[in-house]
Structure formats: C-alpha cells, structure tokens
C-alpha cells in the first residue's frame, strides 16, 4: 500500500481535519487541519458559499447570489463518510456537502471570497439582512 493514499484521495483532500468545533452561540464553525492551520468560518459565509446545486446551479454561470442570511446559524453537523460534512443551517438549508478539501479552500480564500460576495450584493442591490431588518 502506497503512502500517497494518505496524502490525497479521490476528492483531492490534502489536509485532513484533526478537530471540528461547532460554536452555535457564535454562529461559527472552526476546523483545525493536520498541517497546523485553523480556520474559523461564520455560518453566513458557509451558507452563502454552499456547494449545493441550489446555490451553485447545475452548470457554469448559474451560481445564485444568496442574500438576507446575516443572522443564519448552524443547527447541526453530520459526517459524510470520512471526506465531508453536511451542515444543517437554521434556515433549513441542508443540501450542501462540504468536503474537507472545499472547507480548506474556503478557509484559505475567505477574505477574498467575502469581499467578492459583499461587492456582488451591492452591485445587485441586495442586502445581508432579511427584509425589514436593514
């Protein structure tokens, strides 16, 4: 058996989680990876970047802009095999499967992705707040 199996898998995972912490009160997910990196993800960030077809669409150019999720929280986490998490948000969105590879990439690119999301909301005249809560 080759050691390469542990360096990567069929999903392209290179960094594996060593600890996952759901901080419900803070509306945040924290993941420590095996290379010493730790990422702290706000629930809103994970929700608007969900890998689900509802958000990403079914092909190039179909990504939806999810607005009005400033107050979203995470109700629960479900391990999907050894490769991913299903996150159940309190707006009842639960169809995104967040692979460890995706979570690592989201953590590395969080600042850029968040800035792009805020610019997209502004360009489309949308808000992070639900109607009536601006």
N, CA and C atoms as an extended XYZ file, in Angstrom:
402
Properties=species:S:1:pos:R:3:atomname:S:1:resname:S:1:resid:I:1 pbc="F F F"
N         0.854       -1.180        0.000 N   UNK     1
C         0.000        0.000        0.000 CA  UNK     1
C         0.894        1.234        0.000 C   UNK     1
N         0.589        2.185       -0.853 N   UNK     2
C         1.387        3.394       -1.004 CA  UNK     2
C         0.991        4.454        0.019 C   UNK     2
N         1.984        5.229        0.466 N   UNK     3
C         1.706        6.339        1.369 CA  UNK     3
C         0.947        7.461        0.679 C   UNK     3
N         0.938        7.480       -0.663 N   UNK     4
C         0.213        8.504       -1.404 CA  UNK     4
C        -1.276        8.500       -1.066 C   UNK     4
N        -1.796        7.358       -0.688 N   UNK     5
C        -3.209        7.261       -0.344 CA  UNK     5
C        -3.551        8.203        0.803 C   UNK     5
N        -2.592        8.417        1.692 N   UNK     6
C        -2.843        9.286        2.829 CA  UNK     6
C        -2.613       10.750        2.497 C   UNK     6
N        -1.876       11.040        1.439 N   UNK     7
C        -1.603       12.416        1.041 CA  UNK     7
C        -2.777       13.011        0.268 C   UNK     7
N        -3.551       12.177       -0.386 N   UNK     8
C        -4.668       12.658       -1.185 CA  UNK     8
C        -5.665       11.517       -1.353 C   UNK     8
N        -6.864       11.844       -1.748 N   UNK     9
C        -7.859       10.812       -2.019 CA  UNK     9
C        -8.597       11.167       -3.299 C   UNK     9
N        -9.635       10.436       -3.601 N   UNK    10
C       -10.379       10.668       -4.836 CA  UNK    10
C       -11.018       12.058       -4.881 C   UNK    10
N       -11.192       12.701       -3.717 N   UNK    11
C       -11.805       14.025       -3.662 CA  UNK    11
C       -10.753       15.127       -3.633 C   UNK    11
N        -9.478       14.765       -3.749 N   UNK    12
C        -8.407       15.751       -3.764 CA  UNK    12
C        -8.022       16.270       -2.393 C   UNK    12
N        -8.432       15.582       -1.349 N   UNK    13
C        -8.119       16.022        0.005 CA  UNK    13
C        -6.629       15.906        0.269 C   UNK    13
N        -6.022       17.011        0.661 N   UNK    14
C        -4.601       17.017        1.013 CA  UNK    14
C        -4.403       17.294        2.489 C   UNK    14
N        -5.354       17.997        3.104 N   UNK    15
C        -5.266       18.353        4.517 CA  UNK    15
C        -6.520       17.839        5.215 C   UNK    15
N        -6.303       17.051        6.243 N   UNK    16
C        -7.408       16.408        6.948 CA  UNK    16
C        -7.688       17.130        8.262 C   UNK    16
N        -8.939       17.151        8.690 N   UNK    17
C        -9.266       17.800        9.965 CA  UNK    17
C        -8.774       16.952       11.136 C   UNK    17
N        -8.299       17.622       12.162 N   UNK    18
C        -7.951       16.932       13.397 CA  UNK    18
C        -8.935       17.286       14.503 C   UNK    18
N        -9.624       18.430       14.338 N   UNK    19
C       -10.681       18.795       15.280 CA  UNK    19
C       -11.677       19.722       14.585 C   UNK    19
N       -12.953       19.489       14.874 N   UNK    20
C       -14.040       20.313       14.344 CA  UNK    20
C       -14.857       20.789       15.537 C   UNK    20
N       -15.078       22.108       15.605 N   UNK    21
C       -15.842       22.678       16.711 CA  UNK    21
C       -16.994       23.523       16.166 C   UNK    21
N       -18.199       23.185       16.577 N   UNK    22
C       -19.369       23.985       16.242 CA  UNK    22
C       -19.621       24.919       17.416 C   UNK    22
N       -19.580       26.208       17.158 N   UNK    23
C       -19.824       27.214       18.192 CA  UNK    23
C       -21.161       27.873       17.880 C   UNK    23
N       -22.237       27.215       18.336 N   UNK    24
C       -23.595       27.655       17.992 CA  UNK    24
C       -23.875       29.081       18.423 C   UNK    24
N       -23.491       29.437       19.637 N   UNK    25
C       -23.767       30.787       20.139 CA  UNK    25
C       -23.073       31.848       19.295 C   UNK    25
N       -21.884       31.536       18.799 N   UNK    26
C       -21.121       32.475       17.976 CA  UNK    26
C       -21.476       32.362       16.488 C   UNK    26
N       -22.322       31.367       16.165 N   UNK    27
C       -22.711       31.109       14.771 CA  UNK    27
C       -21.464       30.919       13.915 C   UNK    27
N       -20.654       29.944       14.324 N   UNK    28
C       -19.342       29.765       13.727 CA  UNK    28
C       -18.926       28.298       13.776 C   UNK    28
N       -18.192       27.890       12.747 N   UNK    29
C       -17.597       26.555       12.684 CA  UNK    29
C       -16.085       26.743       12.654 C   UNK    29
N       -15.373       25.994       13.479 N   UNK    30
C       -13.916       26.045       13.474 CA  UNK    30
C       -13.377       24.672       13.129 C   UNK    30
N       -12.365       24.646       12.277 N   UNK    31
C       -11.739       23.391       11.876 CA  UNK    31
C       -10.229       23.544       11.979 C   UNK    31
N        -9.612       22.624       12.729 N   UNK    32
C        -8.153       22.522       12.806 CA  UNK    32
C        -7.731       21.439       11.827 C   UNK    32
N        -6.774       21.754       10.957 N   UNK    33
C        -6.275       20.794        9.980 CA  UNK    33
C        -4.919       20.232       10.395 C   UNK    33
N        -4.579       19.103        9.794 N   UNK    34
C        -3.377       18.357       10.171 CA  UNK    34
C        -2.062       19.062        9.855 C   UNK    34
N        -2.096       20.159        9.133 N   UNK    35
C        -0.875       20.908        8.837 CA  UNK    35
C        -0.715       22.108        9.768 C   UNK    35
N        -1.555       22.177       10.806 N   UNK    36
C        -1.459       23.251       11.777 CA  UNK    36
C        -2.341       24.456       11.493 C   UNK    36
N        -2.981       24.493       10.334 N   UNK    37
C        -3.873       25.616       10.003 CA  UNK    37
C        -5.210       25.432       10.709 C   UNK    37
N        -5.762       26.538       11.185 N   UNK    38
C        -7.090       26.562       11.789 CA  UNK    38
C        -7.895       27.629       11.076 C   UNK    38
N        -9.108       27.274       10.692 N   UNK    39
C        -9.999       28.225       10.042 CA  UNK    39
C       -11.266       28.368       10.873 C   UNK    39
N       -11.750       29.594       10.962 N   UNK    40
C       -12.986       29.902       11.674 CA  UNK    40
C       -13.951       30.488       10.646 C   UNK    40
N       -15.048       29.790       10.417 N   UNK    41
C       -15.999       30.160        9.371 CA  UNK    41
C       -17.291       30.676        9.986 C   UNK    41
N       -17.684       31.911        9.700 N   UNK    42
C       -19.012       32.360       10.118 CA  UNK    42
C       -20.078       31.534        9.378 C   UNK    42
N       -21.171       31.251       10.055 N   UNK    43
C       -22.252       30.469        9.438 CA  UNK    43
C       -22.743       31.143        8.160 C   UNK    43
N       -22.865       32.457        8.180 N   UNK    44
C       -23.338       33.182        6.996 CA  UNK    44
C       -22.413       32.931        5.805 C   UNK    44
N       -21.112       32.968        6.033 N   UNK    45
C       -20.139       32.727        4.957 CA  UNK    45
C       -20.328       31.330        4.366 C   UNK    45
N       -20.454       30.329        5.232 N   UNK    46
C       -20.646       28.956        4.739 CA  UNK    46
C       -21.977       28.818        4.000 C   UNK    46
N       -23.004       29.465        4.498 N   UNK    47
C       -24.326       29.353        3.870 CA  UNK    47
C       -24.334       29.951        2.471 C   UNK    47
N       -23.742       31.137        2.311 N   UNK    48
C       -23.793       31.786        1.006 CA  UNK    48
C       -22.818       31.165        0.017 C   UNK    48
N       -21.873       30.343        0.509 N   UNK    49
C       -20.943       29.635       -0.366 CA  UNK    49
C       -21.238       28.126       -0.377 C   UNK    49
N       -22.463       27.768       -0.080 N   UNK    50
C       -22.847       26.358       -0.070 CA  UNK    50
C       -22.542       25.693       -1.411 C   UNK    50
N       -21.994       24.487       -1.363 N   UNK    51
C       -21.728       23.763       -2.600 CA  UNK    51
C       -22.974       23.122       -3.217 C   UNK    51
N       -24.135       23.388       -2.645 N   UNK    52
C       -25.376       22.789       -3.149 CA  UNK    52
C       -25.728       23.300       -4.536 C   UNK    52
N       -26.496       22.521       -5.265 N   UNK    53
C       -26.972       22.938       -6.589 CA  UNK    53
C       -27.880       24.161       -6.466 C   UNK    53
N       -28.580       24.288       -5.348 N   UNK    54
C       -29.449       25.449       -5.126 CA  UNK    54
C       -28.647       26.751       -5.206 C   UNK    54
N       -27.403       26.725       -4.724 N   UNK    55
C       -26.553       27.913       -4.733 CA  UNK    55
C       -25.642       27.923       -5.961 C   UNK    55
N       -25.009       26.811       -6.252 N   UNK    56
C       -24.021       26.759       -7.331 CA  UNK    56
C       -24.639       26.598       -8.717 C   UNK    56
N       -25.886       26.157       -8.771 N   UNK    57
C       -26.514       25.892      -10.056 CA  UNK    57
C       -26.080       24.538      -10.585 C   UNK    57
N       -26.468       24.245      -11.801 N   UNK    58
C       -26.155       22.946      -12.402 CA  UNK    58
C       -25.129       23.054      -13.514 C   UNK    58
N       -24.536       24.221      -13.657 N   UNK    59
C       -23.535       24.407      -14.700 CA  UNK    59
C       -22.869       25.757      -14.570 C   UNK    59
N       -21.881       26.012      -15.413 N   UNK    60
C       -21.159       27.285      -15.366 CA  UNK    60
C       -22.097       28.478      -15.530 C   UNK    60
N       -21.831       29.510      -14.751 N   UNK    61
C       -22.612       30.739      -14.863 CA  UNK    61
C       -23.965       30.696      -14.199 C   UNK    61
N       -24.280       29.645      -13.460 N   UNK    62
C       -25.600       29.523      -12.836 CA  UNK    62
C       -25.588       29.803      -11.333 C   UNK    62
N       -24.440       30.197      -10.781 N   UNK    63
C       -24.338       30.446       -9.340 CA  UNK    63
C       -25.319       31.528       -8.922 C   UNK    63
N       -26.027       31.271       -7.843 N   UNK    64
C       -27.007       32.205       -7.311 CA  UNK    64
C       -26.376       33.063       -6.217 C   UNK    64
N       -26.819       34.293       -6.118 N   UNK    65
C       -26.399       35.163       -5.022 CA  UNK    65
C       -27.403       34.984       -3.900 C   UNK    65
N       -26.941       34.460       -2.792 N   UNK    66
C       -27.803       34.234       -1.635 CA  UNK    66
C       -27.712       35.468       -0.748 C   UNK    66
N       -28.835       36.111       -0.519 N   UNK    67
C       -28.858       37.313        0.316 CA  UNK    67
C       -29.652       37.046        1.591 C   UNK    67
N       -29.688       38.057        2.454 N   UNK    68
C       -30.529       38.045        3.659 CA  UNK    68
C       -30.192       36.898        4.620 C   UNK    68
N       -28.903       36.599        4.767 N   UNK    69
C       -28.515       35.495        5.655 CA  UNK    69
C       -27.614       35.946        6.807 C   UNK    69
N       -27.607       37.246        7.103 N   UNK    70
C       -26.735       37.759        8.162 CA  UNK    70
C       -26.919       36.997        9.486 C   UNK    70
N       -28.137       36.619        9.814 N   UNK    71
C       -28.423       36.032       11.126 CA  UNK    71
C       -28.501       34.504       11.120 C   UNK    71
N       -28.134       33.865       10.019 N   UNK    72
C       -28.237       32.413        9.938 CA  UNK    72
C       -27.266       31.748       10.923 C   UNK    72
N       -27.725       30.648       11.470 N   UNK    73
C       -26.892       29.859       12.375 CA  UNK    73
C       -26.784       28.436       11.875 C   UNK    73
N       -25.996       27.654       12.579 N   UNK    74
C       -25.819       26.242       12.253 CA  UNK    74
C       -26.508       25.425       13.332 C   UNK    74
N       -27.447       24.574       12.920 N   UNK    75
C       -28.155       23.727       13.881 CA  UNK    75
C       -27.368       22.470       14.197 C   UNK    75
N       -26.781       21.855       13.139 N   UNK    76
C       -26.062       20.606       13.384 CA  UNK    76
C       -25.101       20.301       12.244 C   UNK    76
N       -24.222       19.355       12.521 N   UNK    77
C       -23.251       18.854       11.552 CA  UNK    77
C       -23.432       17.358       11.434 C   UNK    77
N       -23.255       16.839       10.236 N   UNK    78
C       -23.350       15.404       10.012 CA  UNK    78
C       -22.142       14.965        9.185 C   UNK    78
N       -21.374       14.013        9.724 N   UNK    79
C       -20.240       13.488        8.966 CA  UNK    79
C       -20.757       12.702        7.768 C   UNK    79
N       -20.151       12.936        6.619 N   UNK    80
C       -20.468       12.187        5.405 CA  UNK    80
C       -19.219       11.362        5.095 C   UNK    80
N       -19.281       10.100        5.458 N   UNK    81
C       -18.098        9.251        5.322 CA  UNK    81
C       -16.942        9.874        6.068 C   UNK    81
N       -15.756        9.765        5.490 N   UNK    82
C       -14.567       10.374        6.076 CA  UNK    82
C       -14.138       11.608        5.298 C   UNK    82
N       -14.955       12.036        4.340 N   UNK    83
C       -14.499       13.061        3.416 CA  UNK    83
C       -15.227       14.398        3.499 C   UNK    83
N       -16.317       14.493        4.270 N   UNK    84
C       -17.098       15.726        4.202 CA  UNK    84
C       -18.022       15.890        5.403 C   UNK    84
N       -18.625       17.088        5.459 N   UNK    85
C       -19.660       17.417        6.435 CA  UNK    85
C       -20.901       17.900        5.704 C   UNK    85
N       -22.045       17.520        6.228 N   UNK    86
C       -23.309       18.151        5.823 CA  UNK    86
C       -23.619       19.136        6.950 C   UNK    86
N       -23.856       20.368        6.577 N   UNK    87
C       -24.177       21.399        7.554 CA  UNK    87
C       -25.663       21.705        7.450 C   UNK    87
N       -26.344       21.638        8.587 N   UNK    88
C       -27.761       21.976        8.638 CA  UNK    88
C       -27.871       23.372        9.255 C   UNK    88
N       -28.322       24.312        8.436 N   UNK    89
C       -28.462       25.696        8.871 CA  UNK    89
C       -29.855       25.919        9.433 C   UNK    89
N       -30.005       26.946       10.246 N   UNK    90
C       -31.309       27.175       10.861 CA  UNK    90
C       -32.334       27.804        9.912 C   UNK    90
N       -31.927       28.097        8.659 N   UNK    91
C       -32.923       28.462        7.645 CA  UNK    91
C       -33.380       27.201        6.898 C   UNK    91
N       -32.977       26.050        7.420 N   UNK    92
C       -33.321       24.702        6.963 CA  UNK    92
C       -32.590       24.280        5.682 C   UNK    92
N       -31.626       25.056        5.239 N   UNK    93
C       -30.787       24.623        4.117 CA  UNK    93
C       -29.868       23.520        4.632 C   UNK    93
N       -29.880       22.378        3.941 N   UNK    94
C       -29.051       21.246        4.393 CA  UNK    94
C       -28.546       20.391        3.241 C   UNK    94
N       -28.596       20.914        2.023 N   UNK    95
C       -28.250       20.073        0.877 CA  UNK    95
C       -26.803       20.230        0.410 C   UNK    95
N       -26.026       21.082        1.049 N   UNK    96
C       -24.625       21.225        0.660 CA  UNK    96
C       -23.739       20.227        1.388 C   UNK    96
N       -22.882       19.563        0.647 N   UNK    97
C       -21.905       18.645        1.223 CA  UNK    97
C       -20.542       19.336        1.132 C   UNK    97
N       -19.993       19.698        2.273 N   UNK    98
C       -18.734       20.434        2.358 CA  UNK    98
C       -17.590       19.442        2.547 C   UNK    98
N       -16.865       19.157        1.472 N   UNK    99
C       -15.710       18.253        1.581 CA  UNK    99
C       -14.627       18.952        2.393 C   UNK    99
N       -13.705       18.159        2.938 N   UNK   100
C       -12.580       18.745        3.668 CA  UNK   100
C       -11.750       19.613        2.743 C   UNK   100
N       -11.623       19.204        1.495 N   UNK   101
C       -10.885       19.999        0.505 CA  UNK   101
C       -11.554       21.359        0.318 C   UNK   101
N       -12.881       21.360        0.149 N   UNK   102
C       -13.605       22.613       -0.027 CA  UNK   102
C       -13.471       23.496        1.214 C   UNK   102
N       -13.637       22.917        2.394 N   UNK   103
C       -13.525       23.717        3.615 CA  UNK   103
C       -12.137       24.338        3.745 C   UNK   103
N       -11.109       23.585        3.385 N   UNK   104
C        -9.749       24.127        3.438 CA  UNK   104
C        -9.616       25.294        2.457 C   UNK   104
N       -10.107       25.104        1.240 N   UNK   105
C       -10.019       26.161        0.223 CA  UNK   105
C       -10.830       27.397        0.631 C   UNK   105
N       -12.020       27.189        1.195 N   UNK   106
C       -12.818       28.313        1.671 CA  UNK   106
C       -12.083       29.071        2.775 C   UNK   106
N       -11.414       28.330        3.649 N   UNK   107
C       -10.642       28.970        4.713 CA  UNK   107
C        -9.492       29.787        4.163 C   UNK   107
N        -8.759       29.233        3.221 N   UNK   108
C        -7.625       29.950        2.632 CA  UNK   108
C        -8.064       31.206        1.887 C   UNK   108
N        -9.209       31.146        1.238 N   UNK   109
C        -9.681       32.245        0.385 CA  UNK   109
C       -10.789       33.072        1.027 C   UNK   109
N       -10.996       32.915        2.324 N   UNK   110
C       -12.147       33.537        2.976 CA  UNK   110
C       -12.197       35.049        2.792 C   UNK   110
N       -11.106       35.745        2.983 N   UNK   111
C       -11.129       37.211        2.875 CA  UNK   111
C       -11.526       37.656        1.468 C   UNK   111
N       -10.916       37.051        0.452 N   UNK   112
C       -11.222       37.415       -0.937 CA  UNK   112
C       -12.672       37.065       -1.284 C   UNK   112
N       -13.099       35.856       -0.924 N   UNK   113
C       -14.461       35.421       -1.232 CA  UNK   113
C       -15.501       36.306       -0.548 C   UNK   113
N       -15.226       36.703        0.690 N   UNK   114
C       -16.169       37.546        1.420 CA  UNK   114
C       -16.269       38.920        0.764 C   UNK   114
N       -15.133       39.501        0.386 N   UNK   115
C       -15.138       40.810       -0.282 CA  UNK   115
C       -15.896       40.731       -1.606 C   UNK   115
N       -15.697       39.660       -2.358 N   UNK   116
C       -16.412       39.489       -3.631 CA  UNK   116
C       -17.910       39.353       -3.394 C   UNK   116
N       -18.292       38.622       -2.354 N   UNK   117
C       -19.704       38.445       -2.021 CA  UNK   117
C       -20.350       39.791       -1.674 C   UNK   117
N       -19.684       40.577       -0.827 N   UNK   118
C       -20.235       41.881       -0.447 CA  UNK   118
C       -20.371       42.800       -1.661 C   UNK   118
N       -19.391       42.773       -2.551 N   UNK   119
C       -19.456       43.585       -3.778 CA  UNK   119
C       -20.601       43.118       -4.671 C   UNK   119
N       -20.803       41.817       -4.749 N   UNK   120
C       -21.893       41.265       -5.565 CA  UNK   120
C       -23.258       41.684       -5.006 C   UNK   120
N       -23.406       41.622       -3.683 N   UNK   121
C       -24.658       42.081       -3.071 CA  UNK   121
C       -24.922       43.536       -3.422 C   UNK   121
N       -23.905       44.367       -3.275 N   UNK   122
C       -24.066       45.791       -3.556 CA  UNK   122
C       -24.428       46.033       -5.015 C   UNK   122
N       -23.743       45.338       -5.916 N   UNK   123
C       -23.987       45.515       -7.350 CA  UNK   123
C       -25.414       45.106       -7.736 C   UNK   123
N       -25.975       44.142       -7.008 N   UNK   124
C       -27.321       43.648       -7.319 CA  UNK   124
C       -28.408       44.308       -6.466 C   UNK   124
N       -28.001       45.249       -5.604 N   UNK   125
C       -28.974       45.928       -4.755 CA  UNK   125
C       -29.569       45.023       -3.695 C   UNK   125
N       -28.799       44.037       -3.263 N   UNK   126
C       -29.269       43.082       -2.253 CA  UNK   126
C       -28.643       43.396       -0.903 C   UNK   126
N       -29.181       42.791        0.149 N   UNK   127
C       -28.705       43.035        1.497 CA  UNK   127
C       -28.400       41.728        2.224 C   UNK   127
N       -27.517       41.809        3.186 N   UNK   128
C       -27.262       40.674        4.070 CA  UNK   128
C       -28.423       40.467        5.033 C   UNK   128
N       -29.200       41.513        5.258 N   UNK   129
C       -30.293       41.463        6.224 CA  UNK   129
C       -31.601       41.027        5.575 C   UNK   129
N       -32.414       40.278        6.325 N   UNK   130
C       -33.751       39.941        5.826 CA  UNK   130
C       -34.568       41.226        5.666 C   UNK   130
N       -35.584       41.183        4.827 N   UNK   131
C       -36.442       42.362        4.633 CA  UNK   131
C       -36.945       42.863        5.973 C   UNK   131
N       -36.927       44.179        6.121 N   UNK   132
C       -37.425       44.770        7.353 CA  UNK   132
C       -36.398       44.840        8.461 C   UNK   132
N       -35.195       44.284        8.257 N   UNK   133
C       -34.184       44.277        9.325 CA  UNK   133
C       -32.950       45.069        8.931 C   UNK   133
N       -33.020       45.884        7.904 N   UNK   134
C       -31.842       46.629        7.427 CA  UNK   134
C       -31.405       47.671        8.398 C   UNK   134
